[in-house]
PDB file of C-alpha atoms in Angstrom:
ATOM      1  CA  UNK A  17       5.945  11.865 -18.157  1.00 52.00           C
ATOM      2  CA  UNK A  18       2.269  11.702 -17.204  1.00 52.00           C
ATOM      3  CA  UNK A  19       2.218   8.991 -20.694  1.00 51.00           C
ATOM      4  CA  UNK A  20       5.230   7.377 -19.945  1.00 42.00           C
ATOM      5  CA  UNK A  21       4.398   7.142 -15.426  1.00 50.00           C
ATOM      6  CA  UNK A  22       0.747   5.538 -16.111  1.00 51.00           C
ATOM      7  CA  UNK A  23       2.334   2.979 -19.017  1.00 48.00           C
ATOM      8  CA  UNK A  24       5.028   1.874 -17.112  1.00 46.00           C
ATOM      9  CA  UNK A  25       2.497   1.144 -14.143  1.00 49.00           C
ATOM     10  CA  UNK A  26       0.267  -0.710 -16.202  1.00 50.00           C
ATOM     11  CA  UNK A  27       3.431  -3.303 -16.734  1.00 46.00           C
ATOM     12  CA  UNK A  28       6.231  -2.735 -14.304  1.00 44.00           C
ATOM     13  CA  UNK A  29       5.836  -0.117 -12.089  1.00 41.00           C
ATOM     14  CA  UNK A  30       8.532   0.127 -10.191  1.00 40.00           C
ATOM     15  CA  UNK A  31      11.288   2.511 -11.924  1.00 39.00           C
ATOM     16  CA  UNK A  32      10.594   5.664 -13.486  1.00 43.00           C
ATOM     17  CA  UNK A  33      12.786   8.119 -14.935  1.00 40.00           C
ATOM     18  CA  UNK A  34      14.323  10.686 -12.899  1.00 41.00           C
ATOM     19  CA  UNK A  35      15.161  14.231 -13.962  1.00 40.00           C
ATOM     20  CA  UNK A  36      18.643  14.990 -13.230  1.00 39.00           C
ATOM     21  CA  UNK A  37      20.114  18.316 -12.868  1.00 41.00           C
ATOM     22  CA  UNK A  38      23.605  19.807 -14.703  1.00 41.00           C
ATOM     23  CA  UNK A  39      25.432  22.361 -13.062  1.00 40.00           C
ATOM     24  CA  UNK A  40      28.570  24.653 -14.944  1.00 42.00           C
ATOM     25  CA  UNK A  41      31.656  25.394 -13.529  1.00 41.00           C
ATOM     26  CA  UNK A  42      32.333  28.545 -13.313  1.00 40.00           C
ATOM     27  CA  UNK A  43      36.097  29.943 -14.261  1.00 41.00           C
ATOM     28  CA  UNK A  44      38.487  32.485 -13.360  1.00 37.00           C
ATOM     29  CA  UNK A  45      42.174  33.825 -13.338  1.00 43.00           C
ATOM     30  CA  UNK A  46      44.720  35.038 -10.516  1.00 40.00           C
ATOM     31  CA  UNK A  47      47.597  36.538 -11.416  1.00 43.00           C
ATOM     32  CA  UNK A  48      50.571  33.958  -9.672  1.00 39.00           C
ATOM     33  CA  UNK A  49      51.453  36.681  -7.178  1.00 40.00           C
ATOM     34  CA  UNK A  50      47.893  36.611  -5.720  1.00 42.00           C
ATOM     35  CA  UNK A  51      47.941  32.448  -7.033  1.00 38.00           C
ATOM     36  CA  UNK A  52      50.942  32.207  -3.595  1.00 39.00           C
ATOM     37  CA  UNK A  53      49.664  35.085  -1.267  1.00 39.00           C
ATOM     38  CA  UNK A  54      46.426  33.413  -0.934  1.00 38.00           C
ATOM     39  CA  UNK A  55      47.847  30.240  -1.406  1.00 41.00           C
ATOM     40  CA  UNK A  56      50.133  30.946   1.995  1.00 43.00           C
ATOM     41  CA  UNK A  57      47.238  32.540   3.445  1.00 42.00           C
ATOM     42  CA  UNK A  58      44.988  28.900   3.628  1.00 38.00           C
ATOM     43  CA  UNK A  59      48.019  27.120   4.725  1.00 39.00           C
ATOM     44  CA  UNK A  60      48.596  29.788   8.034  1.00 39.00           C
ATOM     45  CA  UNK A  61      45.221  29.735   8.190  1.00 36.00           C
ATOM     46  CA  UNK A  62      45.089  25.613   8.118  1.00 37.00           C
ATOM     47  CA  UNK A  63      47.652  25.464  10.116  1.00 37.00           C
ATOM     48  CA  UNK A  64      46.949  26.810  13.525  1.00 38.00           C
ATOM     49  CA  UNK A  65      42.812  26.502  12.573  1.00 41.00           C
ATOM     50  CA  UNK A  66      42.944  22.793  11.937  1.00 44.00           C
ATOM     51  CA  UNK A  67      41.690  21.130  14.890  1.00 44.00           C
ATOM     52  CA  UNK A  68      38.691  23.728  15.135  1.00 46.00           C
ATOM     53  CA  UNK A  69      38.005  22.481  11.418  1.00 43.00           C
ATOM     54  CA  UNK A  70      37.613  19.100  11.456  1.00 45.00           C
ATOM     55  CA  UNK A  71      35.791  19.564  15.167  1.00 45.00           C
ATOM     56  CA  UNK A  72      33.267  21.748  12.266  1.00 45.00           C
ATOM     57  CA  UNK A  73      32.735  19.205   9.790  1.00 47.00           C
ATOM     58  CA  UNK A  74      31.855  17.105  12.619  1.00 47.00           C
ATOM     59  CA  UNK A  75      29.592  19.093  13.942  1.00 44.00           C
ATOM     60  CA  UNK A  76      28.346  19.350  10.477  1.00 45.00           C
ATOM     61  CA  UNK A  77      28.198  15.641   9.527  1.00 47.00           C
ATOM     62  CA  UNK A  78      26.394  14.582  12.407  1.00 49.00           C
ATOM     63  CA  UNK A  79      23.793  17.224  12.219  1.00 54.00           C
ATOM     64  CA  UNK A  80      23.344  17.798   8.648  1.00 53.00           C
ATOM     65  CA  UNK A  81      20.332  15.313   7.172  1.00 60.00           C
ATOM     66  CA  UNK A  82      21.529  11.838   5.738  1.00 86.00           C
ATOM     67  CA  UNK A  83      17.756  10.047   4.969  1.00 93.00           C
ATOM     68  CA  UNK A  84      14.113  12.012   3.890  1.00 96.00           C
ATOM     69  CA  UNK A  85      12.178   9.997   6.448  1.00 95.00           C
ATOM     70  CA  UNK A  86      12.201  10.958  10.201  1.00 93.00           C
ATOM     71  CA  UNK A  87      11.785   8.171  12.745  1.00 91.00           C
ATOM     72  CA  UNK A  88      10.250  10.160  15.239  1.00 92.00           C
ATOM     73  CA  UNK A  89       8.570  13.471  13.025  1.00 95.00           C
ATOM     74  CA  UNK A  90       5.890  13.789  10.534  1.00 97.00           C
ATOM     75  CA  UNK A  91       7.475  15.128   7.555  1.00 96.00           C
ATOM     76  CA  UNK A  92       4.917  16.064   4.081  1.00 97.00           C
ATOM     77  CA  UNK A  93       6.224  14.409   0.758  1.00 98.00           C
ATOM     78  CA  UNK A  94       4.799  16.010  -2.365  1.00 97.00           C
ATOM     79  CA  UNK A  95       3.079  13.899  -5.212  1.00 98.00           C
ATOM     80  CA  UNK A  96       4.133  13.799  -7.612  1.00 97.00           C
ATOM     81  CA  UNK A  97       2.705  11.599 -10.210  1.00 97.00           C
ATOM     82  CA  UNK A  98      -0.075   9.341 -10.109  1.00 96.00           C
ATOM     83  CA  UNK A  99      -1.347   6.336 -11.950  1.00 96.00           C
ATOM     84  CA  UNK A 100      -3.806   3.530 -12.163  1.00 94.00           C
ATOM     85  CA  UNK A 101      -2.491  -0.324 -11.890  1.00 92.00           C
ATOM     86  CA  UNK A 102      -5.968  -2.520 -12.018  1.00 91.00           C
ATOM     87  CA  UNK A 103      -9.109  -2.057 -11.851  1.00 90.00           C
ATOM     88  CA  UNK A 104      -9.192  -0.643  -7.664  1.00 93.00           C
ATOM     89  CA  UNK A 105      -5.278   0.152  -7.403  1.00 95.00           C
ATOM     90  CA  UNK A 106      -3.120   2.967  -7.779  1.00 96.00           C
ATOM     91  CA  UNK A 107       0.616   3.523  -8.030  1.00 96.00           C
ATOM     92  CA  UNK A 108       1.425   6.925  -5.934  1.00 98.00           C
ATOM     93  CA  UNK A 109       5.510   8.090  -6.658  1.00 98.00           C
ATOM     94  CA  UNK A 110       5.974  10.886  -3.691  1.00 98.00           C
ATOM     95  CA  UNK A 111       9.399  13.386  -4.083  1.00 97.00           C
ATOM     96  CA  UNK A 112      11.671  14.689  -2.396  1.00 96.00           C
ATOM     97  CA  UNK A 113      15.589  15.784  -2.068  1.00 96.00           C
ATOM     98  CA  UNK A 114      17.215  13.882  -5.066  1.00 95.00           C
ATOM     99  CA  UNK A 115      20.546  13.860  -3.007  1.00 94.00           C
ATOM    100  CA  UNK A 116      18.681  11.965  -0.206  1.00 95.00           C
ATOM    101  CA  UNK A 117      17.718   8.132   0.164  1.00 94.00           C
ATOM    102  CA  UNK A 118      14.821   7.420   1.939  1.00 96.00           C
ATOM    103  CA  UNK A 119      16.007   5.518   4.497  1.00 94.00           C
ATOM    104  CA  UNK A 120      14.226   2.178   4.444  1.00 91.00           C
ATOM    105  CA  UNK A 121      15.760  -0.859   5.689  1.00 90.00           C
ATOM    106  CA  UNK A 122      14.501  -4.463   4.292  1.00 93.00           C
ATOM    107  CA  UNK A 123      12.886  -6.153   5.453  1.00 91.00           C
ATOM    108  CA  UNK A 124      10.940  -2.014   6.486  1.00 93.00           C
ATOM    109  CA  UNK A 125       7.863   0.216   5.907  1.00 95.00           C
ATOM    110  CA  UNK A 126       6.801   3.973   6.064  1.00 96.00           C
ATOM    111  CA  UNK A 127       3.590   5.068   8.434  1.00 97.00           C
ATOM    112  CA  UNK A 128       0.965   7.942   6.638  1.00 97.00           C
ATOM    113  CA  UNK A 129      -1.918  10.062   8.429  1.00 96.00           C
ATOM    114  CA  UNK A 130      -4.419  12.385   7.352  1.00 94.00           C
ATOM    115  CA  UNK A 131      -6.843  14.144   9.050  1.00 92.00           C
ATOM    116  CA  UNK A 132     -10.296  13.167   9.757  1.00 88.00           C
ATOM    117  CA  UNK A 133     -12.283  15.690  10.978  1.00 84.00           C
ATOM    118  CA  UNK A 134     -12.237  17.125  14.862  1.00 83.00           C
ATOM    119  CA  UNK A 135     -12.690  15.307  18.470  1.00 80.00           C
ATOM    120  CA  UNK A 136     -14.955  16.712  21.123  1.00 81.00           C
ATOM    121  CA  UNK A 137     -12.609  19.033  22.366  1.00 83.00           C
ATOM    122  CA  UNK A 138     -11.568  20.229  19.003  1.00 82.00           C
ATOM    123  CA  UNK A 139      -8.894  19.074  18.127  1.00 88.00           C
ATOM    124  CA  UNK A 140      -7.503  18.219  15.223  1.00 90.00           C
ATOM    125  CA  UNK A 141      -7.855  13.941  14.307  1.00 92.00           C
ATOM    126  CA  UNK A 142      -5.810  11.885  12.105  1.00 95.00           C
ATOM    127  CA  UNK A 143      -6.217   8.119  10.421  1.00 95.00           C
ATOM    128  CA  UNK A 144      -2.964   6.488  10.358  1.00 96.00           C
ATOM    129  CA  UNK A 145      -2.117   3.804   8.372  1.00 95.00           C
ATOM    130  CA  UNK A 146       1.270   1.562   7.139  1.00 95.00           C
ATOM    131  CA  UNK A 147       2.712   0.617   3.887  1.00 96.00           C
ATOM    132  CA  UNK A 148       5.398  -0.617   2.060  1.00 95.00           C
ATOM    133  CA  UNK A 149       7.043   1.648  -0.378  1.00 96.00           C
ATOM    134  CA  UNK A 150       7.422  -0.663  -3.611  1.00 94.00           C
ATOM    135  CA  UNK A 151      10.134   1.195  -4.834  1.00 94.00           C
ATOM    136  CA  UNK A 152      14.194   0.407  -4.850  1.00 92.00           C
ATOM    137  CA  UNK A 153      15.227   1.297  -0.994  1.00 91.00           C
ATOM    138  CA  UNK A 154      18.560   2.464  -2.817  1.00 91.00           C
ATOM    139  CA  UNK A 155      16.568   5.113  -4.731  1.00 94.00           C
ATOM    140  CA  UNK A 156      16.979   9.238  -5.003  1.00 95.00           C
ATOM    141  CA  UNK A 157      14.580  11.645  -4.603  1.00 96.00           C
ATOM    142  CA  UNK A 158      11.636   9.311  -4.554  1.00 97.00           C
ATOM    143  CA  UNK A 159       9.452   6.891  -3.818  1.00 97.00           C
ATOM    144  CA  UNK A 160       6.532   4.740  -4.968  1.00 97.00           C
ATOM    145  CA  UNK A 161       3.675   3.294  -3.012  1.00 97.00           C
ATOM    146  CA  UNK A 162       1.030   0.896  -4.378  1.00 96.00           C
ATOM    147  CA  UNK A 163      -2.807   1.120  -2.439  1.00 95.00           C
ATOM    148  CA  UNK A 164      -5.770  -1.062  -2.967  1.00 93.00           C
ATOM    149  CA  UNK A 165      -8.751   1.669  -2.744  1.00 94.00           C
ATOM    150  CA  UNK A 166     -11.250   0.131  -0.399  1.00 92.00           C
ATOM    151  CA  UNK A 167     -14.419   1.608  -0.274  1.00 92.00           C
ATOM    152  CA  UNK A 168     -14.756   1.885   3.302  1.00 91.00           C
ATOM    153  CA  UNK A 169     -10.849   2.776   3.551  1.00 93.00           C
ATOM    154  CA  UNK A 170     -10.751   5.941   5.286  1.00 94.00           C
ATOM    155  CA  UNK A 171      -6.983   6.085   3.913  1.00 96.00           C
ATOM    156  CA  UNK A 172      -7.335   4.761   1.168  1.00 95.00           C
ATOM    157  CA  UNK A 173     -10.412   7.021   0.421  1.00 96.00           C
ATOM    158  CA  UNK A 174      -8.050   9.970   1.464  1.00 96.00           C
ATOM    159  CA  UNK A 175      -5.065   8.805  -1.188  1.00 97.00           C
ATOM    160  CA  UNK A 176      -7.817   8.013  -4.165  1.00 96.00           C
ATOM    161  CA  UNK A 177      -8.658  12.410  -4.102  1.00 96.00           C
ATOM    162  CA  UNK A 178      -5.174  13.109  -3.865  1.00 96.00           C
ATOM    163  CA  UNK A 179      -3.789  14.847  -7.513  1.00 96.00           C
ATOM    164  CA  UNK A 180      -0.178  15.505  -8.067  1.00 97.00           C
ATOM    165  CA  UNK A 181       1.141  18.911  -6.183  1.00 97.00           C
ATOM    166  CA  UNK A 182      -0.655  17.575  -2.850  1.00 97.00           C
ATOM    167  CA  UNK A 183       1.136  16.100   0.314  1.00 97.00           C
ATOM    168  CA  UNK A 184       0.515  13.246   2.626  1.00 97.00           C
ATOM    169  CA  UNK A 185       2.665  13.341   6.088  1.00 97.00           C
ATOM    170  CA  UNK A 186       4.834  10.564   6.085  1.00 97.00           C
ATOM    171  CA  UNK A 187       7.197   8.855   9.569  1.00 96.00           C
ATOM    172  CA  UNK A 188       8.970   5.775   9.746  1.00 95.00           C
ATOM    173  CA  UNK A 189      10.709   3.425   8.951  1.00 94.00           C
ATOM    174  CA  UNK A 190       9.088   1.193  11.431  1.00 92.00           C
ATOM    175  CA  UNK A 191      11.064  -1.958  10.833  1.00 90.00           C
ATOM    176  CA  UNK A 192       9.722  -5.398   9.938  1.00 91.00           C
ATOM    177  CA  UNK A 193      12.154  -8.142   9.482  1.00 92.00           C
ATOM    178  CA  UNK A 194      15.950  -7.324   9.575  1.00 91.00           C
ATOM    179  CA  UNK A 195      16.617  -9.243   6.196  1.00 95.00           C
ATOM    180  CA  UNK A 196      20.513 -10.558   5.660  1.00 96.00           C
ATOM    181  CA  UNK A 197      21.449 -11.714   2.730  1.00 97.00           C
ATOM    182  CA  UNK A 198      21.664 -15.752   2.616  1.00 98.00           C
ATOM    183  CA  UNK A 199      20.259 -15.833   6.171  1.00 97.00           C
ATOM    184  CA  UNK A 200      18.141 -18.897   5.027  1.00 98.00           C
ATOM    185  CA  UNK A 201      18.733 -21.234   2.685  1.00 98.00           C
ATOM    186  CA  UNK A 202      15.338 -20.897   0.938  1.00 98.00           C
ATOM    187  CA  UNK A 203      12.689 -18.099   1.819  1.00 98.00           C
ATOM    188  CA  UNK A 204       9.028 -19.148   1.173  1.00 98.00           C
ATOM    189  CA  UNK A 205       6.168 -16.210   0.672  1.00 98.00           C
ATOM    190  CA  UNK A 206       2.468 -16.322   0.560  1.00 98.00           C
ATOM    191  CA  UNK A 207       0.797 -13.324  -0.061  1.00 98.00           C
ATOM    192  CA  UNK A 208      -2.970 -11.782  -0.660  1.00 97.00           C
ATOM    193  CA  UNK A 209      -3.577  -8.596  -2.418  1.00 94.00           C
ATOM    194  CA  UNK A 210      -1.518  -5.773  -1.797  1.00 94.00           C
ATOM    195  CA  UNK A 211       0.120  -7.818   1.242  1.00 95.00           C
ATOM    196  CA  UNK A 212       2.723  -8.443  -2.026  1.00 97.00           C
ATOM    197  CA  UNK A 213       4.508  -5.360  -1.713  1.00 96.00           C
ATOM    198  CA  UNK A 214       7.095  -6.717   1.382  1.00 96.00           C
ATOM    199  CA  UNK A 215       6.955  -9.764  -0.517  1.00 97.00           C
ATOM    200  CA  UNK A 216       8.733  -7.133  -3.802  1.00 97.00           C
ATOM    201  CA  UNK A 217      11.098  -6.095  -1.335  1.00 96.00           C
ATOM    202  CA  UNK A 218      12.297  -8.697   0.325  1.00 97.00           C
ATOM    203  CA  UNK A 219      12.933 -10.418  -3.779  1.00 98.00           C
ATOM    204  CA  UNK A 220      14.534  -7.739  -5.329  1.00 97.00           C
ATOM    205  CA  UNK A 221      16.741  -7.538  -2.737  1.00 96.00           C
ATOM    206  CA  UNK A 222      18.014 -11.215  -3.139  1.00 98.00           C
ATOM    207  CA  UNK A 223      18.048 -10.755  -6.266  1.00 97.00           C
ATOM    208  CA  UNK A 224      19.776  -7.609  -6.993  1.00 96.00           C
ATOM    209  CA  UNK A 225      22.434  -9.310  -4.812  1.00 96.00           C
ATOM    210  CA  UNK A 226      24.691 -11.265  -6.714  1.00 96.00           C
ATOM    211  CA  UNK A 227      26.497 -12.886  -3.455  1.00 97.00           C
ATOM    212  CA  UNK A 228      23.097 -14.287  -1.736  1.00 98.00           C
ATOM    213  CA  UNK A 229      21.691 -17.537  -3.227  1.00 97.00           C
ATOM    214  CA  UNK A 230      18.857 -17.466  -1.353  1.00 98.00           C
ATOM    215  CA  UNK A 231      15.701 -19.363  -3.158  1.00 98.00           C
ATOM    216  CA  UNK A 232      13.137 -17.500  -2.748  1.00 98.00           C
ATOM    217  CA  UNK A 233       9.241 -19.177  -4.071  1.00 98.00           C
ATOM    218  CA  UNK A 234       5.478 -17.017  -2.961  1.00 98.00           C
ATOM    219  CA  UNK A 235       2.573 -18.004  -3.698  1.00 98.00           C
ATOM    220  CA  UNK A 236       0.216 -15.060  -4.022  1.00 98.00           C
ATOM    221  CA  UNK A 237      -3.534 -15.535  -4.063  1.00 98.00           C
ATOM    222  CA  UNK A 238      -6.385 -13.175  -4.936  1.00 97.00           C
ATOM    223  CA  UNK A 239     -10.285 -12.837  -6.106  1.00 96.00           C
ATOM    224  CA  UNK A 240      -9.827 -12.655  -9.297  1.00 96.00           C
ATOM    225  CA  UNK A 241      -6.859 -12.677 -12.687  1.00 96.00           C
ATOM    226  CA  UNK A 242      -7.880  -8.650 -12.970  1.00 94.00           C
ATOM    227  CA  UNK A 243      -6.761  -8.147  -8.837  1.00 95.00           C
ATOM    228  CA  UNK A 244      -2.884  -9.886  -9.162  1.00 96.00           C
ATOM    229  CA  UNK A 245      -0.938  -6.661  -8.470  1.00 95.00           C
ATOM    230  CA  UNK A 246       2.655  -6.330 -10.897  1.00 94.00           C
ATOM    231  CA  UNK A 247       1.883  -9.830 -12.151  1.00 96.00           C
ATOM    232  CA  UNK A 248       4.381  -8.568 -15.463  1.00 95.00           C
ATOM    233  CA  UNK A 249       7.309  -7.700 -13.292  1.00 95.00           C
ATOM    234  CA  UNK A 250       7.009 -10.593 -10.418  1.00 97.00           C
ATOM    235  CA  UNK A 251       6.280 -12.217 -14.490  1.00 98.00           C
ATOM    236  CA  UNK A 252       9.304 -10.800 -15.687  1.00 97.00           C
ATOM    237  CA  UNK A 253      11.744 -11.124 -12.464  1.00 98.00           C
ATOM    238  CA  UNK A 254      11.386 -14.950 -13.006  1.00 98.00           C
ATOM    239  CA  UNK A 255      11.521 -15.302 -16.181  1.00 98.00           C
ATOM    240  CA  UNK A 256      15.399 -14.246 -15.125  1.00 97.00           C
ATOM    241  CA  UNK A 257      16.598 -14.890 -12.231  1.00 98.00           C
ATOM    242  CA  UNK A 258      16.921 -18.741 -11.446  1.00 97.00           C
ATOM    243  CA  UNK A 259      15.867 -19.067  -7.975  1.00 97.00           C
ATOM    244  CA  UNK A 260      12.732 -17.438  -7.829  1.00 98.00           C
ATOM    245  CA  UNK A 261       9.785 -19.443  -8.658  1.00 98.00           C
ATOM    246  CA  UNK A 262       6.037 -17.491  -8.954  1.00 98.00           C
ATOM    247  CA  UNK A 263       2.371 -19.310  -8.057  1.00 97.00           C
ATOM    248  CA  UNK A 264      -0.677 -17.955  -8.453  1.00 98.00           C
ATOM    249  CA  UNK A 265      -4.032 -18.486  -7.039  1.00 98.00           C
ATOM    250  CA  UNK A 266      -7.296 -16.570  -7.763  1.00 97.00           C
ATOM    251  CA  UNK A 267     -11.347 -17.685  -6.133  1.00 96.00           C
ATOM    252  CA  UNK A 268     -12.807 -16.210  -9.553  1.00 96.00           C
ATOM    253  CA  UNK A 269     -10.636 -17.958 -12.073  1.00 96.00           C
ATOM    254  CA  UNK A 270     -11.855 -16.564 -16.159  1.00 94.00           C
ATOM    255  CA  UNK A 271     -12.307 -18.242 -18.764  1.00 92.00           C
ATOM    256  CA  UNK A 272      -8.646 -18.823 -20.040  1.00 92.00           C
ATOM    257  CA  UNK A 273      -7.248 -18.562 -16.591  1.00 96.00           C
ATOM    258  CA  UNK A 274      -4.211 -21.219 -16.414  1.00 93.00           C
ATOM    259  CA  UNK A 275      -3.169 -20.786 -12.419  1.00 94.00           C
ATOM    260  CA  UNK A 276      -4.382 -21.869  -9.327  1.00 96.00           C
ATOM    261  CA  UNK A 277      -7.790 -22.156  -8.602  1.00 96.00           C
ATOM    262  CA  UNK A 278      -9.245 -21.286  -4.771  1.00 96.00           C
ATOM    263  CA  UNK A 279      -8.198 -20.566  -1.763  1.00 95.00           C
ATOM    264  CA  UNK A 280      -4.354 -21.441  -0.833  1.00 97.00           C
ATOM    265  CA  UNK A 281      -4.591 -24.973   0.259  1.00 96.00           C
ATOM    266  CA  UNK A 282      -2.063 -27.471   2.356  1.00 97.00           C
ATOM    267  CA  UNK A 283      -1.273 -29.015  -1.057  1.00 96.00           C
ATOM    268  CA  UNK A 284      -0.095 -26.000  -2.703  1.00 97.00           C
ATOM    269  CA  UNK A 285       2.281 -24.989   0.487  1.00 97.00           C
ATOM    270  CA  UNK A 286       3.899 -28.361  -0.176  1.00 96.00           C
ATOM    271  CA  UNK A 287       4.431 -28.122  -3.628  1.00 94.00           C
ATOM    272  CA  UNK A 288       4.692 -25.078  -3.484  1.00 93.00           C
ATOM    273  CA  UNK A 289       7.246 -24.107  -0.543  1.00 97.00           C
ATOM    274  CA  UNK A 290       9.977 -25.253   1.039  1.00 96.00           C
ATOM    275  CA  UNK A 291       9.286 -27.698   3.205  1.00 96.00           C
ATOM    276  CA  UNK A 292      10.318 -26.786   7.783  1.00 97.00           C
ATOM    277  CA  UNK A 293      12.986 -26.523   8.926  1.00 97.00           C
ATOM    278  CA  UNK A 294      16.141 -24.742  10.257  1.00 96.00           C
ATOM    279  CA  UNK A 295      17.581 -23.875   6.827  1.00 97.00           C
ATOM    280  CA  UNK A 296      12.929 -22.158   6.065  1.00 97.00           C
ATOM    281  CA  UNK A 297      11.590 -19.356   6.706  1.00 98.00           C
ATOM    282  CA  UNK A 298       7.896 -18.739   5.676  1.00 98.00           C
ATOM    283  CA  UNK A 299       6.706 -14.974   5.057  1.00 98.00           C
ATOM    284  CA  UNK A 300       3.182 -14.227   5.184  1.00 98.00           C
ATOM    285  CA  UNK A 301       1.040 -10.944   4.338  1.00 97.00           C
ATOM    286  CA  UNK A 302      -2.648 -10.402   3.072  1.00 95.00           C
ATOM    287  CA  UNK A 303      -6.085  -9.806   5.143  1.00 94.00           C
ATOM    288  CA  UNK A 304      -6.782 -10.949   7.753  1.00 94.00           C
ATOM    289  CA  UNK A 305      -9.201 -13.952   6.915  1.00 95.00           C
ATOM    290  CA  UNK A 306      -6.004 -14.986   4.877  1.00 97.00           C
ATOM    291  CA  UNK A 307      -3.848 -14.602   7.606  1.00 97.00           C
ATOM    292  CA  UNK A 308      -6.500 -16.368  10.382  1.00 97.00           C
ATOM    293  CA  UNK A 309      -6.691 -19.380   7.492  1.00 97.00           C
ATOM    294  CA  UNK A 310      -2.683 -19.908   6.486  1.00 98.00           C
ATOM    295  CA  UNK A 311      -0.637 -18.760   9.899  1.00 98.00           C
ATOM    296  CA  UNK A 312      -2.926 -16.967  12.269  1.00 97.00           C
ATOM    297  CA  UNK A 313      -3.033 -13.395  13.217  1.00 94.00           C
ATOM    298  CA  UNK A 314      -0.556 -11.544  15.081  1.00 93.00           C
ATOM    299  CA  UNK A 315      -0.836 -11.370  18.872  1.00 93.00           C
ATOM    300  CA  UNK A 316      -2.720  -8.383  20.450  1.00 90.00           C
ATOM    301  CA  UNK A 317       0.449  -6.685  21.240  1.00 90.00           C
ATOM    302  CA  UNK A 318       1.114  -7.132  17.734  1.00 87.00           C
ATOM    303  CA  UNK A 319       3.542  -9.398  18.214  1.00 92.00           C
ATOM    304  CA  UNK A 320       4.183 -12.219  16.250  1.00 96.00           C
ATOM    305  CA  UNK A 321       1.661 -14.649  18.290  1.00 94.00           C
ATOM    306  CA  UNK A 322       1.428 -18.504  17.955  1.00 96.00           C
ATOM    307  CA  UNK A 323       1.567 -20.038  14.191  1.00 97.00           C
ATOM    308  CA  UNK A 324      -1.819 -21.776  13.621  1.00 97.00           C
ATOM    309  CA  UNK A 325      -3.949 -22.572  10.706  1.00 97.00           C
ATOM    310  CA  UNK A 326      -2.575 -23.937   7.472  1.00 98.00           C
ATOM    311  CA  UNK A 327       1.407 -23.845   8.463  1.00 98.00           C
ATOM    312  CA  UNK A 328       1.573 -25.330  12.037  1.00 97.00           C
ATOM    313  CA  UNK A 329      -0.689 -28.863  10.599  1.00 97.00           C
ATOM    314  CA  UNK A 330       2.252 -28.534   8.256  1.00 98.00           C
ATOM    315  CA  UNK A 331       4.756 -28.793  10.502  1.00 97.00           C
ATOM    316  CA  UNK A 332       6.343 -24.596  10.835  1.00 98.00           C
ATOM    317  CA  UNK A 333       6.927 -23.411  13.980  1.00 97.00           C
ATOM    318  CA  UNK A 334       6.575 -19.829  15.406  1.00 96.00           C
ATOM    319  CA  UNK A 335      10.806 -19.550  14.476  1.00 96.00           C
ATOM    320  CA  UNK A 336      10.136 -20.473  11.128  1.00 98.00           C
ATOM    321  CA  UNK A 337       7.288 -18.185   9.701  1.00 98.00           C
ATOM    322  CA  UNK A 338       7.104 -14.314   9.956  1.00 98.00           C
ATOM    323  CA  UNK A 339       3.938 -12.117   9.720  1.00 97.00           C
ATOM    324  CA  UNK A 340       4.081  -8.846   8.010  1.00 95.00           C
TER     325      UNK A 340
END
């Protein structure tokens, strides 16, 4: 499976094979008289106990787990596989109960934490970071994170050291944009680096729904062609869905690069994204420098804040822009 996992990560690191277990039913026979006696006993018990049984079923349904994630409690998830996606980015698959879904809505993220020594009072310290899974929210038994490893990144360095069998503490979800089908006629997206992950979550939700007619345009910026994540996946989706268009731009193009060059400009936005209107929404996610240049960053209290940069200059308002 490891070979298959790595091959898939290099091309379209979204879907992975899951092993499935099959159960065998046991067979037995009872004499007819015994069956009648048992049936009578069950009928009698059911007649006099139905309200209590219904109540017990209701309690069981309320208290039983429905999703793998718990919003207010850290929970350990085991690393199943790890695969290299690019020179500095890896794909991590974490497993859980195969009967459960993770519990994410589109678009939302989860939060991870890792121990980071102790404070002056001897209490354990943690580094905490949010990530957006790139696996289908409806998948059961696993979720996938795509993480870029930074030399000074405390959490990414922790992930870099993980081996299959290790665990990571996770809780959530944290809801970002509550997406509903056809909420806008045209959604534009501007992503930089690993900021493409929430975009992919929204894209796949739209494309897998035959009743969703939303048009999607993505401008995806990276340092070099080698830094473009999920390119084969995005190209495949665009080739098979006419309502998705993807445009790439890089700071350092290679000799045979045929996409855009340089930072995201007004001209790129004018040509690639839907114009400002009530039927338009532009999603933005990327490193702080790109965010400031394109839309402005979030406010200090992590609310959306004002729109600035390229999008403001082109007439987009706060109602037309969402910052992840």
